[in-house]
């Protein structure tokens, strides 16, 4: 993870931070909110928004035009946290084991170019240590594919080094197929039954092949300015299909890290980064901030949308921010936002 032009940016920041009384009760905007306009001015985004939740309440801020608090948007790889949660719930129910081979659940599927599902475990998929090639490197996230097509694309390439952390969307496409095989229902149906409905995430869905976003929503733009609001989610599938809202993501990560969705042992496994040498747990990754706080969450990038959620390990404080384009042009802005949110008041 993936000079402040004060005289030019200050008038813009002051105008954009004129929040309504409903958005915040603080007399002065927090440092996080003051950085938000930079995602537009320096980050290349048409608009940006954030929602922070914690013991002090809920705070919303936005910058730019065409974005709103209640908007539905595509969450990309944040989908992986949902899929990993379902897999770990199934492990807690003893319907599968993380030490199971891929071959056990998907016999004969992962074979070719040196790849062998008999040598890969579900744990290696969850932690991105399988070495399987990322199919989206070939499709560039623009070509709709079925799960089997995605796997076949990956299997035309040799493994990238089994046992080493190598982020690959193919891992989570396979996990989606495992959930299908174990439960007899799609990963989307299982996530709806196990996570979305119990938590009341009314703005969250797995759209399948539906190209439109639910209302309300704004417009989404590729890096070159092309409107890509209409998108076939099969470009990502179980690795990045999710549609959601700021409030729903805050609620989900609060519940997950707060122990509402997994028993303690399984949550500890989810947060264990040893297999990925500190880079990734299972559907979550840590980021240590300059003040010493480590936050947990995931980012999501899909054509026209970038989102990041980060939370304290107990889930008591969580921040989700998004932009309505593919990426943030200035990569230094994201860690600055997280530090401003979670390090405030610390030495």
CSV table of C-alpha atoms in Angstrom, one decimal:
chain,number,residue,atom,x,y,z
A,1,UNK,CA,0.0,0.0,0.0
A,2,UNK,CA,-0.4,0.3,-1.3
A,3,UNK,CA,4.5,20.7,-0.6
A,4,UNK,CA,1.3,21.8,0.7
A,5,UNK,CA,0.3,24.7,-1.5
A,6,UNK,CA,-1.1,26.7,1.4
A,7,UNK,CA,-2.1,29.9,-0.3
A,8,UNK,CA,-4.0,28.0,-3.1
A,9,UNK,CA,-5.5,25.2,-1.0
A,10,UNK,CA,-6.7,27.2,2.0
A,11,UNK,CA,-9.7,28.9,0.5
A,12,UNK,CA,-10.8,25.7,-1.1
A,13,UNK,CA,-10.4,23.8,2.1
A,14,UNK,CA,-12.3,26.4,4.1
A,15,UNK,CA,-15.2,26.3,1.6
A,16,UNK,CA,-15.4,22.5,1.4
A,17,UNK,CA,-15.2,22.1,5.2
A,18,UNK,CA,-18.2,24.2,5.9
A,19,UNK,CA,-20.0,21.1,7.3
A,20,UNK,CA,-23.6,21.2,8.4
A,21,UNK,CA,-24.4,20.9,12.2
A,22,UNK,CA,-25.7,17.4,11.5
A,23,UNK,CA,-22.3,16.3,10.2
A,24,UNK,CA,-20.2,17.2,13.2
A,25,UNK,CA,-20.5,18.9,16.6
A,26,UNK,CA,-16.9,19.9,16.8
A,27,UNK,CA,-16.2,23.6,16.6
A,28,UNK,CA,-13.0,23.0,14.6
A,29,UNK,CA,-12.7,20.4,11.8
A,30,UNK,CA,-10.4,17.5,12.7
A,31,UNK,CA,-7.1,17.3,10.9
A,32,UNK,CA,-8.4,14.3,8.9
A,33,UNK,CA,-11.1,16.4,7.4
A,34,UNK,CA,-8.7,19.2,6.6
A,35,UNK,CA,-6.7,16.8,4.5
A,36,UNK,CA,-9.7,15.5,2.6
A,37,UNK,CA,-9.7,18.3,0.0
A,38,UNK,CA,-6.1,17.4,-0.9
A,39,UNK,CA,-7.5,14.1,-2.4
A,40,UNK,CA,-9.2,16.4,-4.9
A,41,UNK,CA,-6.5,19.1,-5.2
A,42,UNK,CA,-3.5,16.8,-5.3
A,43,UNK,CA,-4.9,13.3,-5.4
A,44,UNK,CA,-6.6,13.7,-8.8
A,45,UNK,CA,-10.1,12.7,-7.5
A,46,UNK,CA,-13.2,14.5,-8.7
A,47,UNK,CA,-14.6,14.1,-5.2
A,48,UNK,CA,-13.8,12.4,-1.8
A,49,UNK,CA,-15.8,11.6,1.3
A,50,UNK,CA,-15.1,10.0,4.7
A,51,UNK,CA,-17.1,8.6,7.6
A,52,UNK,CA,-15.5,8.1,11.0
A,53,UNK,CA,-17.1,6.2,13.8
A,54,UNK,CA,-16.0,5.8,17.4
A,55,UNK,CA,-16.7,6.5,21.1
A,56,UNK,CA,-17.0,10.2,20.3
A,57,UNK,CA,-19.7,9.6,17.7
A,58,UNK,CA,-20.0,9.7,13.9
A,59,UNK,CA,-18.4,12.3,11.7
A,60,UNK,CA,-18.9,12.8,8.0
A,61,UNK,CA,-16.9,15.1,5.6
A,62,UNK,CA,-16.7,15.5,1.9
A,63,UNK,CA,-14.8,17.5,-0.7
A,64,UNK,CA,-15.6,18.1,-4.4
A,65,UNK,CA,-18.9,17.8,-6.2
A,66,UNK,CA,-21.1,14.8,-7.0
A,67,UNK,CA,-20.5,12.7,-3.9
A,68,UNK,CA,-22.8,12.1,-0.9
A,69,UNK,CA,-22.9,10.3,2.5
A,70,UNK,CA,-25.6,7.8,1.4
A,71,UNK,CA,-24.1,6.9,-2.0
A,72,UNK,CA,-23.7,3.3,-3.0
A,73,UNK,CA,-20.3,2.6,-4.6
A,74,UNK,CA,-18.2,-0.3,-5.7
A,75,UNK,CA,-15.8,-1.5,-2.9
A,76,UNK,CA,-13.4,-3.7,-4.9
A,77,UNK,CA,-11.1,-5.8,-2.8
A,78,UNK,CA,-12.9,-5.0,0.4
A,79,UNK,CA,-15.0,-7.9,-0.8
A,80,UNK,CA,-12.1,-10.2,0.4
A,81,UNK,CA,-12.8,-9.4,4.1
A,82,UNK,CA,-16.4,-10.6,3.6
A,83,UNK,CA,-15.3,-13.8,1.9
A,84,UNK,CA,-12.6,-14.5,4.4
A,85,UNK,CA,-15.1,-14.0,7.2
A,86,UNK,CA,-17.5,-16.6,5.7
A,87,UNK,CA,-14.6,-19.1,5.2
A,88,UNK,CA,-13.6,-18.7,8.9
A,89,UNK,CA,-17.2,-19.1,10.0
A,90,UNK,CA,-17.3,-22.4,8.1
A,91,UNK,CA,-14.0,-23.4,9.7
A,92,UNK,CA,-15.5,-22.6,13.2
A,93,UNK,CA,-18.5,-24.9,12.3
A,94,UNK,CA,-16.0,-27.6,11.2
A,95,UNK,CA,-17.4,-27.7,7.7
A,96,UNK,CA,-13.9,-27.2,6.4
A,97,UNK,CA,-10.4,-26.8,7.8
A,98,UNK,CA,-7.9,-24.2,6.8
A,99,UNK,CA,-5.4,-27.0,6.4
A,100,UNK,CA,-7.6,-28.6,3.7
A,101,UNK,CA,-6.1,-28.7,0.3
A,102,UNK,CA,-7.7,-26.9,-2.5
A,103,UNK,CA,-7.9,-30.3,-4.3
A,104,UNK,CA,-10.1,-31.7,-1.5
A,105,UNK,CA,-12.9,-29.2,-2.3
A,106,UNK,CA,-12.2,-28.5,-6.0
A,107,UNK,CA,-10.8,-31.7,-7.3
A,108,UNK,CA,-8.8,-31.4,-10.5
A,109,UNK,CA,-9.4,-27.7,-10.9
A,110,UNK,CA,-6.0,-26.3,-10.0
A,111,UNK,CA,-3.6,-28.1,-12.3
A,112,UNK,CA,-1.2,-26.7,-14.9
A,113,UNK,CA,2.0,-24.7,-15.5
A,114,UNK,CA,3.4,-26.0,-12.3
A,115,UNK,CA,0.4,-25.2,-10.2
A,116,UNK,CA,-1.1,-28.0,-8.2
A,117,UNK,CA,-4.1,-27.8,-5.9
A,118,UNK,CA,-2.9,-30.9,-4.0
A,119,UNK,CA,-0.1,-28.8,-2.6
A,120,UNK,CA,-2.1,-25.7,-1.8
A,121,UNK,CA,-4.2,-25.2,1.3
A,122,UNK,CA,-7.2,-22.9,2.0
A,123,UNK,CA,-4.9,-21.0,4.4
A,124,UNK,CA,-2.5,-20.3,1.6
A,125,UNK,CA,-5.4,-18.8,-0.4
A,126,UNK,CA,-6.6,-16.7,2.5
A,127,UNK,CA,-3.1,-15.3,3.2
A,128,UNK,CA,-2.0,-14.8,-0.5
A,129,UNK,CA,0.8,-17.3,-0.1
A,130,UNK,CA,-0.3,-19.8,-2.7
A,131,UNK,CA,1.9,-18.4,-5.5
A,132,UNK,CA,-1.1,-18.5,-7.9
A,133,UNK,CA,-0.9,-15.9,-10.7
A,134,UNK,CA,-3.3,-12.9,-10.5
A,135,UNK,CA,-5.8,-13.4,-13.4
A,136,UNK,CA,-6.7,-9.7,-13.3
A,137,UNK,CA,-3.1,-8.8,-14.4
A,138,UNK,CA,-4.2,-10.3,-17.8
A,139,UNK,CA,-7.8,-9.0,-17.9
A,140,UNK,CA,-6.8,-5.6,-16.4
A,141,UNK,CA,-10.0,-5.5,-14.4
A,142,UNK,CA,-12.0,-4.7,-17.5
A,143,UNK,CA,-13.0,-8.1,-18.9
A,144,UNK,CA,-16.0,-9.9,-17.3
A,145,UNK,CA,-15.1,-13.5,-16.6
A,146,UNK,CA,-16.7,-16.5,-14.9
A,147,UNK,CA,-14.8,-17.9,-11.9
A,148,UNK,CA,-13.7,-20.9,-13.9
A,149,UNK,CA,-12.4,-18.6,-16.7
A,150,UNK,CA,-10.5,-16.6,-14.1
A,151,UNK,CA,-8.9,-19.7,-12.7
A,152,UNK,CA,-8.0,-21.0,-16.2
A,153,UNK,CA,-6.3,-17.7,-17.0
A,154,UNK,CA,-4.2,-17.9,-13.9
A,155,UNK,CA,-3.2,-21.5,-14.6
A,156,UNK,CA,-1.6,-20.5,-17.9
A,157,UNK,CA,1.2,-18.9,-15.8
A,158,UNK,CA,3.7,-20.6,-13.5
A,159,UNK,CA,3.4,-20.0,-9.7
A,160,UNK,CA,5.1,-16.9,-8.4
A,161,UNK,CA,6.7,-18.6,-5.4
A,162,UNK,CA,4.7,-20.7,-3.0
A,163,UNK,CA,5.0,-19.7,0.6
A,164,UNK,CA,5.8,-16.0,-0.1
A,165,UNK,CA,3.2,-13.3,0.1
A,166,UNK,CA,2.0,-12.4,-3.4
A,167,UNK,CA,-1.3,-10.7,-3.6
A,168,UNK,CA,-3.5,-12.4,-6.1
A,169,UNK,CA,-7.2,-12.0,-6.9
A,170,UNK,CA,-7.3,-15.7,-8.0
A,171,UNK,CA,-7.0,-16.8,-4.4
A,172,UNK,CA,-10.3,-15.3,-3.5
A,173,UNK,CA,-12.1,-16.4,-6.6
A,174,UNK,CA,-11.1,-19.9,-5.6
A,175,UNK,CA,-12.3,-19.3,-2.0
A,176,UNK,CA,-15.7,-18.3,-3.5
A,177,UNK,CA,-15.8,-21.6,-5.3
A,178,UNK,CA,-15.0,-23.4,-2.1
A,179,UNK,CA,-17.8,-21.7,-0.3
A,180,UNK,CA,-20.2,-22.7,-3.1
A,181,UNK,CA,-19.0,-26.4,-2.9
A,182,UNK,CA,-19.1,-26.7,0.9
A,183,UNK,CA,-22.5,-25.0,1.5
A,184,UNK,CA,-24.4,-25.6,-1.8
A,185,UNK,CA,-25.0,-21.9,-2.0
A,186,UNK,CA,-23.0,-19.1,-3.6
A,187,UNK,CA,-20.5,-17.0,-1.6
A,188,UNK,CA,-22.8,-14.0,-2.2
A,189,UNK,CA,-25.8,-15.9,-0.7
A,190,UNK,CA,-23.7,-17.0,2.3
A,191,UNK,CA,-22.4,-13.5,2.9
A,192,UNK,CA,-25.9,-12.2,2.8
A,193,UNK,CA,-27.2,-14.8,5.2
A,194,UNK,CA,-24.3,-14.7,7.6
A,195,UNK,CA,-23.1,-11.0,7.6
A,196,UNK,CA,-25.2,-8.6,5.6
A,197,UNK,CA,-28.7,-9.5,7.0
A,198,UNK,CA,-27.6,-10.0,10.7
A,199,UNK,CA,-25.8,-6.7,10.8
A,200,UNK,CA,-28.5,-4.8,8.9
A,201,UNK,CA,-26.2,-3.7,6.1
A,202,UNK,CA,-29.1,-2.4,4.0
A,203,UNK,CA,-26.8,-0.7,1.5
A,204,UNK,CA,-24.5,-3.7,0.8
A,205,UNK,CA,-25.0,-6.2,-1.9
A,206,UNK,CA,-23.3,-8.6,-4.3
A,207,UNK,CA,-24.6,-7.5,-7.7
A,208,UNK,CA,-23.6,-10.5,-9.8
A,209,UNK,CA,-23.8,-9.4,-13.4
A,210,UNK,CA,-25.9,-6.2,-12.7
A,211,UNK,CA,-24.0,-3.3,-14.2
A,212,UNK,CA,-25.9,-0.5,-12.5
A,213,UNK,CA,-25.5,0.8,-9.0
A,214,UNK,CA,-28.4,1.0,-6.6
A,215,UNK,CA,-29.8,4.5,-5.8
A,216,UNK,CA,-28.6,6.8,-4.5
A,217,UNK,CA,-25.2,6.9,-6.2
A,218,UNK,CA,-23.0,9.4,-7.9
A,219,UNK,CA,-20.8,9.0,-11.0
A,220,UNK,CA,-17.5,7.1,-11.2
A,221,UNK,CA,-14.6,8.0,-13.4
A,222,UNK,CA,-11.5,6.2,-14.7
A,223,UNK,CA,-8.1,7.9,-14.4
A,224,UNK,CA,-8.5,9.4,-17.8
A,225,UNK,CA,-11.9,11.0,-16.9
A,226,UNK,CA,-14.1,8.4,-18.7
A,227,UNK,CA,-17.4,7.8,-16.9
A,228,UNK,CA,-17.4,4.1,-15.8
A,229,UNK,CA,-20.4,4.2,-13.5
A,230,UNK,CA,-21.9,1.3,-15.5
A,231,UNK,CA,-19.6,-1.8,-14.9
A,232,UNK,CA,-20.0,-5.5,-15.0
A,233,UNK,CA,-18.9,-6.8,-11.5
A,234,UNK,CA,-17.8,-10.1,-13.0
A,235,UNK,CA,-14.5,-8.4,-13.8
A,236,UNK,CA,-13.7,-9.1,-10.1
A,237,UNK,CA,-16.2,-11.7,-8.8
A,238,UNK,CA,-15.4,-13.0,-5.3
A,239,UNK,CA,-12.2,-10.9,-5.3
A,240,UNK,CA,-13.9,-7.6,-5.7
A,241,UNK,CA,-17.6,-7.6,-6.5
A,242,UNK,CA,-19.1,-5.8,-3.5
A,243,UNK,CA,-21.3,-2.7,-3.6
A,244,UNK,CA,-21.8,-0.9,-0.3
A,245,UNK,CA,-21.9,2.4,1.6
A,246,UNK,CA,-19.6,4.3,4.0
A,247,UNK,CA,-21.9,3.6,6.9
A,248,UNK,CA,-22.1,-0.1,6.1
A,249,UNK,CA,-18.4,-0.6,5.9
A,250,UNK,CA,-17.9,1.2,9.3
A,251,UNK,CA,-20.5,-1.1,10.8
A,252,UNK,CA,-19.0,-4.2,9.3
A,253,UNK,CA,-15.5,-3.7,10.5
A,254,UNK,CA,-16.7,-2.6,13.9
A,255,UNK,CA,-18.6,-5.8,14.2
A,256,UNK,CA,-15.9,-8.0,12.8
A,257,UNK,CA,-13.0,-6.7,15.0
A,258,UNK,CA,-15.4,-6.4,17.9
A,259,UNK,CA,-16.0,-10.1,17.9
A,260,UNK,CA,-19.6,-10.2,16.6
A,261,UNK,CA,-18.9,-12.4,13.6
A,262,UNK,CA,-16.2,-14.8,14.6
A,263,UNK,CA,-15.3,-16.7,17.8
A,264,UNK,CA,-12.1,-15.5,19.4
A,265,UNK,CA,-9.9,-18.2,18.1
A,266,UNK,CA,-10.9,-17.6,14.5
A,267,UNK,CA,-10.6,-13.8,14.9
A,268,UNK,CA,-7.0,-14.3,16.2
A,269,UNK,CA,-6.3,-16.5,13.1
A,270,UNK,CA,-7.6,-13.7,10.9
A,271,UNK,CA,-5.2,-11.2,12.5
A,272,UNK,CA,-2.2,-13.6,12.4
A,273,UNK,CA,0.2,-12.2,9.7
A,274,UNK,CA,3.0,-14.7,10.2
A,275,UNK,CA,2.3,-16.8,7.1
A,276,UNK,CA,2.5,-13.6,5.0
A,277,UNK,CA,5.5,-12.3,6.9
A,278,UNK,CA,3.7,-9.5,8.5
A,279,UNK,CA,2.0,-8.2,5.3
A,280,UNK,CA,-1.4,-9.7,5.5
A,281,UNK,CA,-3.7,-11.8,7.8
A,282,UNK,CA,-6.8,-13.4,6.3
A,283,UNK,CA,-8.8,-10.8,4.4
A,284,UNK,CA,-7.3,-8.0,6.5
A,285,UNK,CA,-3.9,-6.2,6.5
A,286,UNK,CA,-2.2,-4.2,9.2
A,287,UNK,CA,-0.7,-0.8,8.9
A,288,UNK,CA,1.5,0.6,11.7
A,289,UNK,CA,1.2,4.4,11.9
A,290,UNK,CA,4.0,6.8,13.0
A,291,UNK,CA,2.5,7.1,16.5
A,292,UNK,CA,2.8,3.4,17.1
A,293,UNK,CA,-0.9,2.5,16.6
A,294,UNK,CA,-1.6,-0.4,14.2
A,295,UNK,CA,-4.8,-0.2,12.3
A,296,UNK,CA,-6.5,-3.1,10.5
A,297,UNK,CA,-8.7,-3.2,7.4
A,298,UNK,CA,-8.6,-3.4,3.6
A,299,UNK,CA,-8.6,-1.2,0.6
A,300,UNK,CA,-10.6,-1.7,-2.6
A,301,UNK,CA,-9.8,-0.6,-6.1
A,302,UNK,CA,-12.0,-1.2,-9.1
A,303,UNK,CA,-12.6,0.8,-12.2
A,304,UNK,CA,-14.0,4.2,-11.1
A,305,UNK,CA,-13.7,3.6,-7.3
A,306,UNK,CA,-11.1,3.5,-4.6
A,307,UNK,CA,-12.1,2.9,-0.9
A,308,UNK,CA,-10.1,2.3,2.3
A,309,UNK,CA,-11.3,1.2,5.7
A,310,UNK,CA,-9.0,1.2,8.7
A,311,UNK,CA,-9.9,0.4,12.3
A,312,UNK,CA,-8.3,-0.2,15.7
A,313,UNK,CA,-7.8,-3.8,16.5
A,314,UNK,CA,-10.8,-3.8,18.9
A,315,UNK,CA,-13.1,-2.1,16.3
A,316,UNK,CA,-14.0,0.8,18.6
A,317,UNK,CA,-12.7,3.4,16.1
A,318,UNK,CA,-13.1,3.0,12.4
A,319,UNK,CA,-12.6,5.3,9.4
A,320,UNK,CA,-13.7,4.7,5.8
A,321,UNK,CA,-12.9,7.1,3.0
A,322,UNK,CA,-13.5,6.9,-0.7
A,323,UNK,CA,-12.8,8.7,-4.0
A,324,UNK,CA,-14.9,8.3,-7.2
A,325,UNK,CA,-11.9,7.4,-9.3
A,326,UNK,CA,-9.5,4.5,-9.6
A,327,UNK,CA,-6.7,5.7,-7.4
A,328,UNK,CA,-5.2,8.5,-5.5
A,329,UNK,CA,-2.5,10.3,-7.6
A,330,UNK,CA,-0.4,11.3,-4.5
A,331,UNK,CA,0.2,8.0,-2.6
A,332,UNK,CA,1.4,9.9,0.4
A,333,UNK,CA,-2.1,11.2,1.2
A,334,UNK,CA,-3.6,7.9,2.4
A,335,UNK,CA,-1.1,7.3,5.2
A,336,UNK,CA,-1.4,11.0,6.2
A,337,UNK,CA,-5.1,10.6,6.5
A,338,UNK,CA,-4.8,7.5,8.6
A,339,UNK,CA,-2.2,9.1,10.9
A,340,UNK,CA,-4.3,12.3,11.3
A,341,UNK,CA,-7.3,10.2,12.3
A,342,UNK,CA,-5.8,7.6,14.6
A,343,UNK,CA,-2.8,9.5,16.0
A,344,UNK,CA,-4.6,12.7,17.1
A,345,UNK,CA,-3.6,13.6,20.6
A,346,UNK,CA,-0.8,11.1,20.8
A,347,UNK,CA,2.9,12.1,21.1
